[in-house]
PDB file of N, CA and C in Angstrom:
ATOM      1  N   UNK A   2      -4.669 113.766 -22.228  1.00 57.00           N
ATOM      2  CA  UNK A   2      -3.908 112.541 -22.040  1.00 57.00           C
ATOM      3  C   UNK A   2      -4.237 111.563 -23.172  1.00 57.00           C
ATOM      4  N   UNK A   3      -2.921 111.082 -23.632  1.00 64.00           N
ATOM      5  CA  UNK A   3      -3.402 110.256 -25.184  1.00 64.00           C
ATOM      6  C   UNK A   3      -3.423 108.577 -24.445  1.00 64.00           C
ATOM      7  N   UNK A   4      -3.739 108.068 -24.886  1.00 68.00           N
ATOM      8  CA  UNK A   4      -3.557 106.523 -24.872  1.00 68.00           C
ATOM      9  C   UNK A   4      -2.986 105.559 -25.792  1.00 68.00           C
ATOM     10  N   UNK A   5      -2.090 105.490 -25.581  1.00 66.00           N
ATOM     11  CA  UNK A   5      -1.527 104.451 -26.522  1.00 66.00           C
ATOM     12  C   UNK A   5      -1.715 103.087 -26.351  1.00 66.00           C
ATOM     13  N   UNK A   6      -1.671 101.939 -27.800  1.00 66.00           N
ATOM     14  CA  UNK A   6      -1.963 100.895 -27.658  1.00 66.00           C
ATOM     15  C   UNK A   6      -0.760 100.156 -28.025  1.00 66.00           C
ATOM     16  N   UNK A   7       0.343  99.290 -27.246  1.00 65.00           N
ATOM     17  CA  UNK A   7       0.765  98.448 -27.147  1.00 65.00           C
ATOM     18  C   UNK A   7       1.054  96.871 -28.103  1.00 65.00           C
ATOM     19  N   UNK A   8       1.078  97.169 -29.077  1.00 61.00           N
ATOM     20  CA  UNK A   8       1.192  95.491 -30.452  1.00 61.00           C
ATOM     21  C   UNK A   8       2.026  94.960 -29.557  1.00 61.00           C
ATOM     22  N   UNK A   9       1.694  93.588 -29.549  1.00 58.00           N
ATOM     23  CA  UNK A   9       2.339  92.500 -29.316  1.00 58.00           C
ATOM     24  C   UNK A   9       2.619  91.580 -30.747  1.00 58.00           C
ATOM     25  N   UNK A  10       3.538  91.065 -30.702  1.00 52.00           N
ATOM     26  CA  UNK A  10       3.942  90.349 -31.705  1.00 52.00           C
ATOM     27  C   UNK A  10       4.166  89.160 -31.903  1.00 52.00           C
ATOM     28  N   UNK A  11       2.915  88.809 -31.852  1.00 52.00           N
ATOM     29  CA  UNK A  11       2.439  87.222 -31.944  1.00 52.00           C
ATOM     30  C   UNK A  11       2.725  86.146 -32.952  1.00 52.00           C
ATOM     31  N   UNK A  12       3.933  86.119 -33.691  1.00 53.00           N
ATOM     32  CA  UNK A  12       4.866  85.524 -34.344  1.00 53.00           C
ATOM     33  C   UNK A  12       5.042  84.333 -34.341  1.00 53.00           C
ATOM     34  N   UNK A  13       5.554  83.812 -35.084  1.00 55.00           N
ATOM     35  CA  UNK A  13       5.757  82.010 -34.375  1.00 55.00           C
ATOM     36  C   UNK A  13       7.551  81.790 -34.491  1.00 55.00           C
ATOM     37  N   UNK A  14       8.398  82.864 -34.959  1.00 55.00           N
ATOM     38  CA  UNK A  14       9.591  82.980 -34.981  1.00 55.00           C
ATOM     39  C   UNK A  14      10.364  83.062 -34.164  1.00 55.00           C
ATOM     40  N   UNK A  15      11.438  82.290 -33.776  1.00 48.00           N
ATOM     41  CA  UNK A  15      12.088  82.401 -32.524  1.00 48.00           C
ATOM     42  C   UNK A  15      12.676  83.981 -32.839  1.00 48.00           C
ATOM     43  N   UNK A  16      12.944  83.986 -31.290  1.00 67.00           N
ATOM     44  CA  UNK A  16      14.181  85.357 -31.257  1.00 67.00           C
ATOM     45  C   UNK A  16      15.312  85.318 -31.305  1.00 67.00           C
ATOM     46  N   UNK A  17      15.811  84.090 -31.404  1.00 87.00           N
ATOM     47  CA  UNK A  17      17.649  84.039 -31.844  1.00 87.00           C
ATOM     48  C   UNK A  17      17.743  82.668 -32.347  1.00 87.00           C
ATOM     49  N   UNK A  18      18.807  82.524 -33.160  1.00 89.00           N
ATOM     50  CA  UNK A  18      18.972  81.420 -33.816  1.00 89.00           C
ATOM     51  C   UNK A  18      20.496  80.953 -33.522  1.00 89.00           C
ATOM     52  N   UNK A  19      20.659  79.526 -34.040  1.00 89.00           N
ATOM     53  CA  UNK A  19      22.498  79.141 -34.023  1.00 89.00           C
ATOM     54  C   UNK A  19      22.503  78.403 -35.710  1.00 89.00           C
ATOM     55  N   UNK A  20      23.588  78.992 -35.909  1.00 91.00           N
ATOM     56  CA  UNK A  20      23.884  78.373 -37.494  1.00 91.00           C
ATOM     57  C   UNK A  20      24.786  76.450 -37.139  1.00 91.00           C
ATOM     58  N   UNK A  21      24.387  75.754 -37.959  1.00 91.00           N
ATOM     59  CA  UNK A  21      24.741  74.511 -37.611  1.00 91.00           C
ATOM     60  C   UNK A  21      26.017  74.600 -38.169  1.00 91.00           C
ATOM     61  N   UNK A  22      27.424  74.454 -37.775  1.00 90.00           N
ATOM     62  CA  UNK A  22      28.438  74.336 -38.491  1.00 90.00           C
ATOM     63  C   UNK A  22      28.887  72.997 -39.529  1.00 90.00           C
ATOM     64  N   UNK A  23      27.892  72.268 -39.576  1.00 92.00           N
ATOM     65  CA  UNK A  23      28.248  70.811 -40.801  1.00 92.00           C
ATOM     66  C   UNK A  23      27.351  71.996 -42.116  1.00 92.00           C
ATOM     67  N   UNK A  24      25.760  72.076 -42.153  1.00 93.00           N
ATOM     68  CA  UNK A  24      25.105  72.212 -42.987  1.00 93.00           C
ATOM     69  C   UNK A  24      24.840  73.760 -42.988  1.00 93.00           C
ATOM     70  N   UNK A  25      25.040  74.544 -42.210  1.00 90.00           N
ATOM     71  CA  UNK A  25      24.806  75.987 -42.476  1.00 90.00           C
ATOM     72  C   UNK A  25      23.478  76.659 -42.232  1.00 90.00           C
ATOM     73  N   UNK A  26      22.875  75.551 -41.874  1.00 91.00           N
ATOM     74  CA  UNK A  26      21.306  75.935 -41.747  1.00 91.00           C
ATOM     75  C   UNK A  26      21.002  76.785 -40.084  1.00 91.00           C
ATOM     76  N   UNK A  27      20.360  77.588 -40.441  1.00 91.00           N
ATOM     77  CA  UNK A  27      19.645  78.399 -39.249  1.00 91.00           C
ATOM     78  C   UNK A  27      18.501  77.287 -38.340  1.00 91.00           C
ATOM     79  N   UNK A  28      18.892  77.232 -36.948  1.00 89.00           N
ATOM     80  CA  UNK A  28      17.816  76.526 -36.465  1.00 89.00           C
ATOM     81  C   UNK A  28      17.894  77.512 -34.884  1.00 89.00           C
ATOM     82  N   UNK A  29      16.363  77.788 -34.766  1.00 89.00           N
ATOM     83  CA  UNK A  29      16.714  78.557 -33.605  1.00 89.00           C
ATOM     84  C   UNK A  29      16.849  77.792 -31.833  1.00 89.00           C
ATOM     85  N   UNK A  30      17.314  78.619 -30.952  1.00 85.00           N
ATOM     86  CA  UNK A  30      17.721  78.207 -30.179  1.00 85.00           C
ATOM     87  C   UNK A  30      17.105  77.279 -29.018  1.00 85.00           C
ATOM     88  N   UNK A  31      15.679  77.030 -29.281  1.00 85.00           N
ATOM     89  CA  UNK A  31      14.912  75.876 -28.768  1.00 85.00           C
ATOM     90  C   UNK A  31      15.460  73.973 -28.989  1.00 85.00           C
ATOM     91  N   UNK A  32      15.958  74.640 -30.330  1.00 82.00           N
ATOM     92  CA  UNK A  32      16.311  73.395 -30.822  1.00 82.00           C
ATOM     93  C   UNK A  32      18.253  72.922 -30.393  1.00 82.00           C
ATOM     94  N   UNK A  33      18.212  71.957 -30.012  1.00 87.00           N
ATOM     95  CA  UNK A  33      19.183  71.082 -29.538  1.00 87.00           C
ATOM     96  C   UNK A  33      19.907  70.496 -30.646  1.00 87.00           C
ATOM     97  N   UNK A  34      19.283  70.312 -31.554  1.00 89.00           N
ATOM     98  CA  UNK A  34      20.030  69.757 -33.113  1.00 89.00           C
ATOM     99  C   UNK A  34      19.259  70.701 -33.972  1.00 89.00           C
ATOM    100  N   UNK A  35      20.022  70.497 -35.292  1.00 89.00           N
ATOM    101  CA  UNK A  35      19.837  71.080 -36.255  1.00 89.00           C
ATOM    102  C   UNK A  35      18.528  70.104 -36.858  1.00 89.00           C
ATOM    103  N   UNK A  36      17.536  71.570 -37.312  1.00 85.00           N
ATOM    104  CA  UNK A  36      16.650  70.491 -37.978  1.00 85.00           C
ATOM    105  C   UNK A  36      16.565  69.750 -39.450  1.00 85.00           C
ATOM    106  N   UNK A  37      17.890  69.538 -40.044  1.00 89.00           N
ATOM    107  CA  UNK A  37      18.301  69.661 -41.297  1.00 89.00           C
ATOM    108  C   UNK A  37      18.969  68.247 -40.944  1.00 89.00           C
ATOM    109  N   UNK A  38      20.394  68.497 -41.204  1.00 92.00           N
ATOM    110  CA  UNK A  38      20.851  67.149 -40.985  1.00 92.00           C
ATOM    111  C   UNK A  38      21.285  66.688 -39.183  1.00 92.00           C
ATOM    112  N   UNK A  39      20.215  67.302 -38.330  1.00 86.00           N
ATOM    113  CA  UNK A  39      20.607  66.261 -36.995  1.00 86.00           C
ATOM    114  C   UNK A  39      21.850  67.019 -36.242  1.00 86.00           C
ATOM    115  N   UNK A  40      22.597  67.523 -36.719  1.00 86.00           N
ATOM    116  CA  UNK A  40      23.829  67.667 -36.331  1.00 86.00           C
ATOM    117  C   UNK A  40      23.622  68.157 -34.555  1.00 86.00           C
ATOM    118  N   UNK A  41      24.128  68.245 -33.567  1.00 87.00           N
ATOM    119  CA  UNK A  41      24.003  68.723 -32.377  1.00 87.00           C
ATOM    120  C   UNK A  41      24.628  69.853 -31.992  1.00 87.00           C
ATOM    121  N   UNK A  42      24.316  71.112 -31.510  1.00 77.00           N
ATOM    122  CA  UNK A  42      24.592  72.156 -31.266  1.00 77.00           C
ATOM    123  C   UNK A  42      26.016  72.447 -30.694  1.00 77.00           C
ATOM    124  N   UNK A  43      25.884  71.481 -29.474  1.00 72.00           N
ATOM    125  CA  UNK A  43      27.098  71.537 -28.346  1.00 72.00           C
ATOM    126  C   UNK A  43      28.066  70.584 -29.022  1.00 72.00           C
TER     127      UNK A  43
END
């Protein structure tokens, strides 16, 4: 019986992002505005 070990991926990168449609910038989906120019998601 083998044992395998499990990596976790302790990253600081979100897992999905939304592109801001004024500035184009990637901000991921924690964020409510863009962290660039402000712009608001919704």
């Amino acid at each position: 019986m083998s044992t395998s070990t499990i990596e976790r991926q302790t990253t600081e990168r979100p897992t999905s992002t939304w592109t801001c449609p004024n500035c184009r910038t990637e901000t991921d989906t924690a964020r409510k505005r863009c962290t660039d120019c402000k712009t608001s998601r919704y």
